[in-house]
Amino acid sequence: MEFINKCNQILFFPYYLSFENLKWDIISMQYIDYTYSKFSPTKQIIRNLLIDEQKEKCCYCLKILEKNNSTTLEHIYPQNPNASSSLATYSIMCIDNRVFDYSVQNIPSSNLDNLPHDISYYNLLACCSKCNGERGNKDIIPFIFDSIVKTKFLYDDQGNIFSSQYFNEIVSIGLAGDYYKRNRKIWRQLKNNVGNNPIPTDINTLKNEIRTIASALYLVESDPYYLDLITDEDKVKDTIKYKYFFDN
């Protein structure tokens, strides 16, 4: 797991400001249609900046993210929270400001600290669509803001994920599910196969290595997922995006 350092507010400010100006009604002194309606191009820019901030990794499963619609905006405090959701659960200090106060809506150009929670910089992460869908609006502790979070998650050669402190978050996001487990397992197996050598740089060599591992795993486990992986090019490409687990 990786710590996400939300300290790039200055890069995001112009895009949030344009959003605020578009949605703020100076006559009524309130926001009108505070959604991404008519704001798609800038939403994409914000998404891409978040991807860069996270070094192209999904905030939860660490899959390599692409700058297209396969990457979504994750709202740490949900857009549609459960009735029982407590903001206190999410009030974690970032590098320079508290995450947000969803009860406050500042007028444009003031600052970014207390924007409504569905657009606040401190409430947005780049996330793969699978993790976003799995988590939904379930309450989680925002462990990605824990500066030593990397030491609090462990993975084994079978692709299992462990964390005593953040066990509930693993369950809520579904990170122990078969899909994630299989992809982590393949990369750990590849690491064991190559020893101290790096990941093959030739993409075709890497694909063949993955197919070879999938074939061996299928013979042992009879899991049809691995059988599909041998022949399905898209599944191989998807597995490659989990290369984080080669060294972690």
mmCIF file of C-alpha atoms in Angstrom:
data_model
loop_
_atom_site.group_PDB
_atom_site.id
_atom_site.type_symbol
_atom_site.label_atom_id
_atom_site.label_comp_id
_atom_site.label_asym_id
_atom_site.label_seq_id
_atom_site.Cartn_x
_atom_site.Cartn_y
_atom_site.Cartn_z
ATOM 1 C CA MET A 1 0.000 0.000 0.000
ATOM 2 C CA GLU A 2 1.176 3.559 -0.638
ATOM 3 C CA PHE A 3 0.790 6.847 1.230
ATOM 4 C CA ILE A 4 -0.822 9.605 -0.856
ATOM 5 C CA ASN A 5 0.650 13.007 -0.100
ATOM 6 C CA LYS A 6 -2.025 15.628 -0.768
ATOM 7 C CA CYS A 7 0.299 18.624 -1.024
ATOM 8 C CA ASN A 8 -0.259 19.774 -4.607
ATOM 9 C CA GLN A 9 -3.123 22.160 -4.006
ATOM 10 C CA ILE A 10 -1.532 24.917 -6.071
ATOM 11 C CA LEU A 11 -1.624 22.785 -9.229
ATOM 12 C CA PHE A 12 -5.329 22.132 -8.844
ATOM 13 C CA PHE A 13 -6.451 25.614 -7.837
ATOM 14 C CA PRO A 14 -7.121 27.104 -11.337
ATOM 15 C CA TYR A 15 -9.379 24.199 -12.278
ATOM 16 C CA TYR A 16 -11.343 24.255 -9.055
ATOM 17 C CA LEU A 17 -11.687 28.018 -9.356
ATOM 18 C CA SER A 18 -13.218 27.699 -12.820
ATOM 19 C CA PHE A 19 -15.633 25.114 -11.435
ATOM 20 C CA GLU A 20 -16.614 27.387 -8.560
ATOM 21 C CA ASN A 21 -17.132 30.397 -10.803
ATOM 22 C CA LEU A 22 -19.311 28.375 -13.151
ATOM 23 C CA LYS A 23 -21.518 27.047 -10.355
ATOM 24 C CA TRP A 24 -21.755 30.121 -8.104
ATOM 25 C CA ASP A 25 -24.755 32.411 -8.585
ATOM 26 C CA ILE A 26 -23.801 35.927 -7.541
ATOM 27 C CA ILE A 27 -27.420 37.077 -7.233
ATOM 28 C CA SER A 28 -28.652 34.355 -4.907
ATOM 29 C CA MET A 29 -25.187 33.935 -3.356
ATOM 30 C CA GLN A 30 -25.383 30.167 -3.549
ATOM 31 C CA TYR A 31 -24.252 27.288 -5.739
ATOM 32 C CA ILE A 32 -26.462 26.256 -8.625
ATOM 33 C CA ASP A 33 -26.347 22.688 -10.004
ATOM 34 C CA TYR A 34 -23.275 21.768 -7.989
ATOM 35 C CA THR A 35 -22.396 18.749 -10.127
ATOM 36 C CA TYR A 36 -19.984 18.013 -12.961
ATOM 37 C CA SER A 37 -22.689 18.937 -15.488
ATOM 38 C CA LYS A 38 -21.188 21.033 -18.330
ATOM 39 C CA PHE A 39 -17.788 20.559 -16.741
ATOM 40 C CA SER A 40 -16.500 17.364 -18.308
ATOM 41 C CA PRO A 41 -13.248 18.708 -19.898
ATOM 42 C CA THR A 42 -12.016 20.216 -16.623
ATOM 43 C CA LYS A 43 -13.094 17.130 -14.707
ATOM 44 C CA GLN A 44 -10.790 15.133 -16.983
ATOM 45 C CA ILE A 45 -7.922 17.532 -16.273
ATOM 46 C CA ILE A 46 -8.467 17.140 -12.522
ATOM 47 C CA ARG A 47 -8.571 13.354 -12.931
ATOM 48 C CA ASN A 48 -5.289 13.382 -14.864
ATOM 49 C CA LEU A 49 -3.592 15.583 -12.262
ATOM 50 C CA LEU A 50 -4.699 13.154 -9.554
ATOM 51 C CA ILE A 51 -3.235 10.270 -11.558
ATOM 52 C CA ASP A 52 0.088 12.120 -11.731
ATOM 53 C CA GLU A 53 -0.062 12.916 -8.011
ATOM 54 C CA GLN A 54 -0.480 9.204 -7.251
ATOM 55 C CA LYS A 55 2.329 8.181 -9.604
ATOM 56 C CA GLU A 56 -0.188 6.471 -11.901
ATOM 57 C CA LYS A 57 -1.382 4.010 -9.242
ATOM 58 C CA CYS A 58 -4.933 3.307 -8.116
ATOM 59 C CA CYS A 59 -5.366 4.678 -4.608
ATOM 60 C CA TYR A 60 -6.501 1.272 -3.314
ATOM 61 C CA CYS A 61 -5.355 -1.702 -5.411
ATOM 62 C CA LEU A 62 -2.243 0.033 -6.891
ATOM 63 C CA LYS A 63 -3.084 -0.932 -10.450
ATOM 64 C CA ILE A 64 -1.503 1.287 -13.109
ATOM 65 C CA LEU A 65 -4.051 3.920 -14.104
ATOM 66 C CA GLU A 66 -4.698 5.248 -17.581
ATOM 67 C CA LYS A 67 -5.812 8.761 -18.471
ATOM 68 C CA ASN A 68 -9.162 7.690 -19.850
ATOM 69 C CA ASN A 69 -12.593 6.706 -18.572
ATOM 70 C CA SER A 70 -11.244 3.516 -16.989
ATOM 71 C CA THR A 71 -10.048 5.810 -14.182
ATOM 72 C CA THR A 72 -12.671 7.348 -11.914
ATOM 73 C CA LEU A 73 -12.763 10.035 -9.246
ATOM 74 C CA GLU A 74 -13.012 8.446 -5.815
ATOM 75 C CA HIS A 75 -14.657 10.507 -3.085
ATOM 76 C CA ILE A 76 -13.145 9.552 0.260
ATOM 77 C CA TYR A 77 -16.195 10.940 2.028
ATOM 78 C CA PRO A 78 -18.887 9.556 -0.301
ATOM 79 C CA GLN A 79 -20.951 11.748 -2.605
ATOM 80 C CA ASN A 80 -24.021 9.962 -1.270
ATOM 81 C CA PRO A 81 -23.030 9.002 2.278
ATOM 82 C CA ASN A 82 -24.939 6.568 4.432
ATOM 83 C CA ALA A 83 -27.228 8.131 7.011
ATOM 84 C CA SER A 84 -24.893 6.809 9.700
ATOM 85 C CA SER A 85 -21.716 8.222 8.117
ATOM 86 C CA SER A 86 -19.763 10.505 10.403
ATOM 87 C CA LEU A 87 -17.502 13.204 9.063
ATOM 88 C CA ALA A 88 -15.286 12.659 12.111
ATOM 89 C CA THR A 89 -14.195 9.343 10.587
ATOM 90 C CA TYR A 90 -12.601 11.243 7.722
ATOM 91 C CA SER A 91 -11.116 14.234 9.543
ATOM 92 C CA ILE A 92 -7.478 13.334 9.084
ATOM 93 C CA MET A 93 -4.787 15.974 8.861
ATOM 94 C CA CYS A 94 -3.059 16.218 5.514
ATOM 95 C CA ILE A 95 0.283 17.908 4.995
ATOM 96 C CA ASP A 96 -1.004 21.476 5.136
ATOM 97 C CA ASN A 97 -4.760 21.456 5.816
ATOM 98 C CA ARG A 98 -7.570 19.432 7.282
ATOM 99 C CA VAL A 99 -9.267 17.301 4.667
ATOM 100 C CA PHE A 100 -12.464 19.340 4.337
ATOM 101 C CA ASP A 101 -15.588 20.465 6.114
ATOM 102 C CA TYR A 102 -18.523 19.352 4.035
ATOM 103 C CA SER A 103 -20.924 21.710 5.846
ATOM 104 C CA VAL A 104 -19.137 24.809 4.527
ATOM 105 C CA GLN A 105 -19.297 26.112 0.977
ATOM 106 C CA ASN A 106 -16.956 29.000 0.340
ATOM 107 C CA ILE A 107 -17.572 31.603 -2.307
ATOM 108 C CA PRO A 108 -15.240 31.375 -5.320
ATOM 109 C CA SER A 109 -11.603 32.460 -5.070
ATOM 110 C CA SER A 110 -11.443 32.192 -1.275
ATOM 111 C CA ASN A 111 -9.442 28.964 -0.923
ATOM 112 C CA LEU A 112 -9.754 25.239 -1.446
ATOM 113 C CA ASP A 113 -9.824 24.154 2.157
ATOM 114 C CA ASN A 114 -13.558 23.918 2.689
ATOM 115 C CA LEU A 115 -15.100 23.201 -0.671
ATOM 116 C CA PRO A 116 -18.132 20.920 -0.578
ATOM 117 C CA HIS A 117 -16.970 17.370 -0.079
ATOM 118 C CA ASP A 118 -17.903 16.136 -3.562
ATOM 119 C CA ILE A 119 -15.346 18.437 -5.223
ATOM 120 C CA SER A 120 -12.792 19.139 -2.465
ATOM 121 C CA TYR A 121 -9.212 18.449 -3.561
ATOM 122 C CA TYR A 122 -8.567 16.719 -0.255
ATOM 123 C CA ASN A 123 -11.546 14.444 -0.808
ATOM 124 C CA LEU A 124 -10.669 13.293 -4.323
ATOM 125 C CA LEU A 125 -8.441 10.426 -5.416
ATOM 126 C CA ALA A 126 -7.807 8.665 -8.715
ATOM 127 C CA CYS A 127 -9.228 5.163 -8.580
ATOM 128 C CA CYS A 128 -9.785 2.264 -10.950
ATOM 129 C CA SER A 129 -13.440 1.672 -11.734
ATOM 130 C CA LYS A 130 -13.428 -1.746 -10.029
ATOM 131 C CA CYS A 131 -12.232 -0.443 -6.658
ATOM 132 C CA ASN A 132 -14.616 2.503 -6.871
ATOM 133 C CA GLY A 133 -17.533 0.200 -7.543
ATOM 134 C CA GLU A 134 -16.525 -2.301 -4.859
ATOM 135 C CA ARG A 135 -16.199 0.369 -2.187
ATOM 136 C CA GLY A 136 -19.349 2.282 -3.179
ATOM 137 C CA ASN A 137 -20.438 4.481 -0.270
ATOM 138 C CA LYS A 138 -19.214 2.186 2.506
ATOM 139 C CA ASP A 139 -17.450 3.971 5.351
ATOM 140 C CA ILE A 140 -13.685 3.548 5.503
ATOM 141 C CA ILE A 141 -10.837 5.050 7.451
ATOM 142 C CA PRO A 142 -8.762 6.952 4.849
ATOM 143 C CA PHE A 143 -5.664 4.830 5.363
ATOM 144 C CA ILE A 144 -3.999 6.287 2.272
ATOM 145 C CA PHE A 145 -3.271 9.401 4.364
ATOM 146 C CA ASP A 146 -1.365 7.349 6.952
ATOM 147 C CA SER A 147 2.252 8.325 6.281
ATOM 148 C CA ILE A 148 3.521 4.867 7.306
ATOM 149 C CA VAL A 149 0.708 2.905 5.701
ATOM 150 C CA LYS A 150 3.183 0.895 3.639
ATOM 151 C CA THR A 151 4.413 -0.789 6.816
ATOM 152 C CA LYS A 152 0.872 -1.718 7.848
ATOM 153 C CA PHE A 153 -0.021 -3.916 4.870
ATOM 154 C CA LEU A 154 1.560 -7.260 4.006
ATOM 155 C CA TYR A 155 1.188 -9.568 0.994
ATOM 156 C CA ASP A 156 2.197 -13.197 0.643
ATOM 157 C CA ASP A 157 3.147 -15.362 -2.339
ATOM 158 C CA GLN A 158 -0.449 -16.582 -2.653
ATOM 159 C CA GLY A 159 -1.634 -13.043 -3.297
ATOM 160 C CA ASN A 160 -3.268 -12.618 0.102
ATOM 161 C CA ILE A 161 -3.379 -9.188 1.705
ATOM 162 C CA PHE A 162 -3.096 -8.568 5.458
ATOM 163 C CA SER A 163 -3.479 -5.602 7.786
ATOM 164 C CA SER A 164 -4.504 -5.798 11.422
ATOM 165 C CA GLN A 165 -5.187 -2.062 11.674
ATOM 166 C CA TYR A 166 -7.047 -1.698 8.378
ATOM 167 C CA PHE A 167 -8.743 -5.074 8.086
ATOM 168 C CA ASN A 168 -12.197 -3.490 7.772
ATOM 169 C CA GLU A 169 -10.977 -1.335 4.889
ATOM 170 C CA ILE A 170 -9.676 -4.426 3.063
ATOM 171 C CA VAL A 171 -13.141 -5.938 3.403
ATOM 172 C CA SER A 172 -15.023 -2.772 2.438
ATOM 173 C CA ILE A 173 -12.998 -2.238 -0.741
ATOM 174 C CA GLY A 174 -12.850 -5.933 -1.563
ATOM 175 C CA LEU A 175 -9.053 -6.057 -1.804
ATOM 176 C CA ALA A 176 -8.989 -9.684 -0.665
ATOM 177 C CA GLY A 177 -11.190 -10.705 -3.587
ATOM 178 C CA ASP A 178 -10.121 -13.329 -6.126
ATOM 179 C CA TYR A 179 -9.439 -10.841 -8.927
ATOM 180 C CA TYR A 180 -6.908 -8.861 -6.904
ATOM 181 C CA LYS A 181 -5.495 -11.972 -5.266
ATOM 182 C CA ARG A 182 -4.795 -13.692 -8.595
ATOM 183 C CA ASN A 183 -3.003 -10.693 -10.055
ATOM 184 C CA ARG A 184 -0.830 -10.222 -6.968
ATOM 185 C CA LYS A 185 -0.053 -13.930 -6.967
ATOM 186 C CA ILE A 186 1.149 -13.923 -10.571
ATOM 187 C CA TRP A 187 3.528 -11.038 -9.923
ATOM 188 C CA ARG A 188 4.917 -12.625 -6.770
ATOM 189 C CA GLN A 189 5.466 -15.829 -8.723
ATOM 190 C CA LEU A 190 7.252 -13.875 -11.452
ATOM 191 C CA LYS A 191 9.484 -12.285 -8.820
ATOM 192 C CA ASN A 192 10.343 -15.720 -7.439
ATOM 193 C CA ASN A 193 11.106 -16.969 -10.950
ATOM 194 C CA VAL A 194 13.518 -14.195 -11.929
ATOM 195 C CA GLY A 195 15.193 -13.791 -8.545
ATOM 196 C CA ASN A 196 17.237 -10.606 -8.375
ATOM 197 C CA ASN A 197 16.739 -9.817 -12.045
ATOM 198 C CA PRO A 198 14.442 -6.928 -13.021
ATOM 199 C CA ILE A 199 11.079 -7.156 -14.745
ATOM 200 C CA PRO A 200 11.598 -8.119 -18.416
ATOM 201 C CA THR A 201 11.678 -4.909 -20.443
ATOM 202 C CA ASP A 202 10.502 -6.542 -23.652
ATOM 203 C CA ILE A 203 6.703 -6.543 -23.527
ATOM 204 C CA ASN A 204 6.321 -9.784 -25.474
ATOM 205 C CA THR A 205 8.775 -11.545 -23.181
ATOM 206 C CA LEU A 206 6.817 -10.278 -20.176
ATOM 207 C CA LYS A 207 3.516 -11.463 -21.650
ATOM 208 C CA ASN A 208 4.969 -14.907 -22.307
ATOM 209 C CA GLU A 209 6.271 -15.090 -18.731
ATOM 210 C CA ILE A 210 2.793 -14.277 -17.423
ATOM 211 C CA ARG A 211 1.191 -16.895 -19.669
ATOM 212 C CA THR A 212 3.713 -19.503 -18.527
ATOM 213 C CA ILE A 213 2.925 -18.765 -14.884
ATOM 214 C CA ALA A 214 -0.810 -18.850 -15.599
ATOM 215 C CA SER A 215 -0.421 -22.234 -17.289
ATOM 216 C CA ALA A 216 1.453 -23.667 -14.308
ATOM 217 C CA LEU A 217 -1.114 -22.291 -11.859
ATOM 218 C CA TYR A 218 -3.971 -23.751 -13.885
ATOM 219 C CA LEU A 219 -2.407 -27.202 -13.780
ATOM 220 C CA VAL A 220 -2.231 -26.998 -9.991
ATOM 221 C CA GLU A 221 -5.459 -25.156 -9.158
ATOM 222 C CA SER A 222 -7.751 -25.822 -12.161
ATOM 223 C CA ASP A 223 -8.902 -22.211 -11.876
ATOM 224 C CA PRO A 224 -10.488 -21.217 -15.223
ATOM 225 C CA TYR A 225 -9.259 -17.650 -14.713
ATOM 226 C CA TYR A 226 -5.708 -18.809 -15.408
ATOM 227 C CA LEU A 227 -6.845 -20.768 -18.444
ATOM 228 C CA ASP A 228 -8.445 -17.618 -19.863
ATOM 229 C CA LEU A 229 -5.302 -15.658 -19.090
ATOM 230 C CA ILE A 230 -3.272 -17.925 -21.354
ATOM 231 C CA THR A 231 -5.306 -16.963 -24.423
ATOM 232 C CA ASP A 232 -6.957 -13.635 -23.580
ATOM 233 C CA GLU A 233 -4.712 -10.722 -24.593
ATOM 234 C CA ASP A 234 -6.788 -8.160 -22.687
ATOM 235 C CA LYS A 235 -6.463 -10.133 -19.453
ATOM 236 C CA VAL A 236 -2.702 -10.301 -19.900
ATOM 237 C CA LYS A 237 -2.566 -6.526 -20.395
ATOM 238 C CA ASP A 238 -4.685 -6.072 -17.280
ATOM 239 C CA THR A 239 -2.378 -8.299 -15.225
ATOM 240 C CA ILE A 240 0.653 -6.292 -16.362
ATOM 241 C CA LYS A 241 -0.892 -3.231 -14.709
ATOM 242 C CA TYR A 242 -0.340 -4.861 -11.298
ATOM 243 C CA LYS A 243 3.444 -4.831 -11.579
ATOM 244 C CA TYR A 244 3.640 -2.948 -8.259
ATOM 245 C CA PHE A 245 3.565 -6.350 -6.589
ATOM 246 C CA PHE A 246 6.791 -7.462 -8.225
ATOM 247 C CA ASP A 247 8.715 -5.582 -5.540
ATOM 248 C CA ASN A 248 6.098 -5.208 -2.810
#
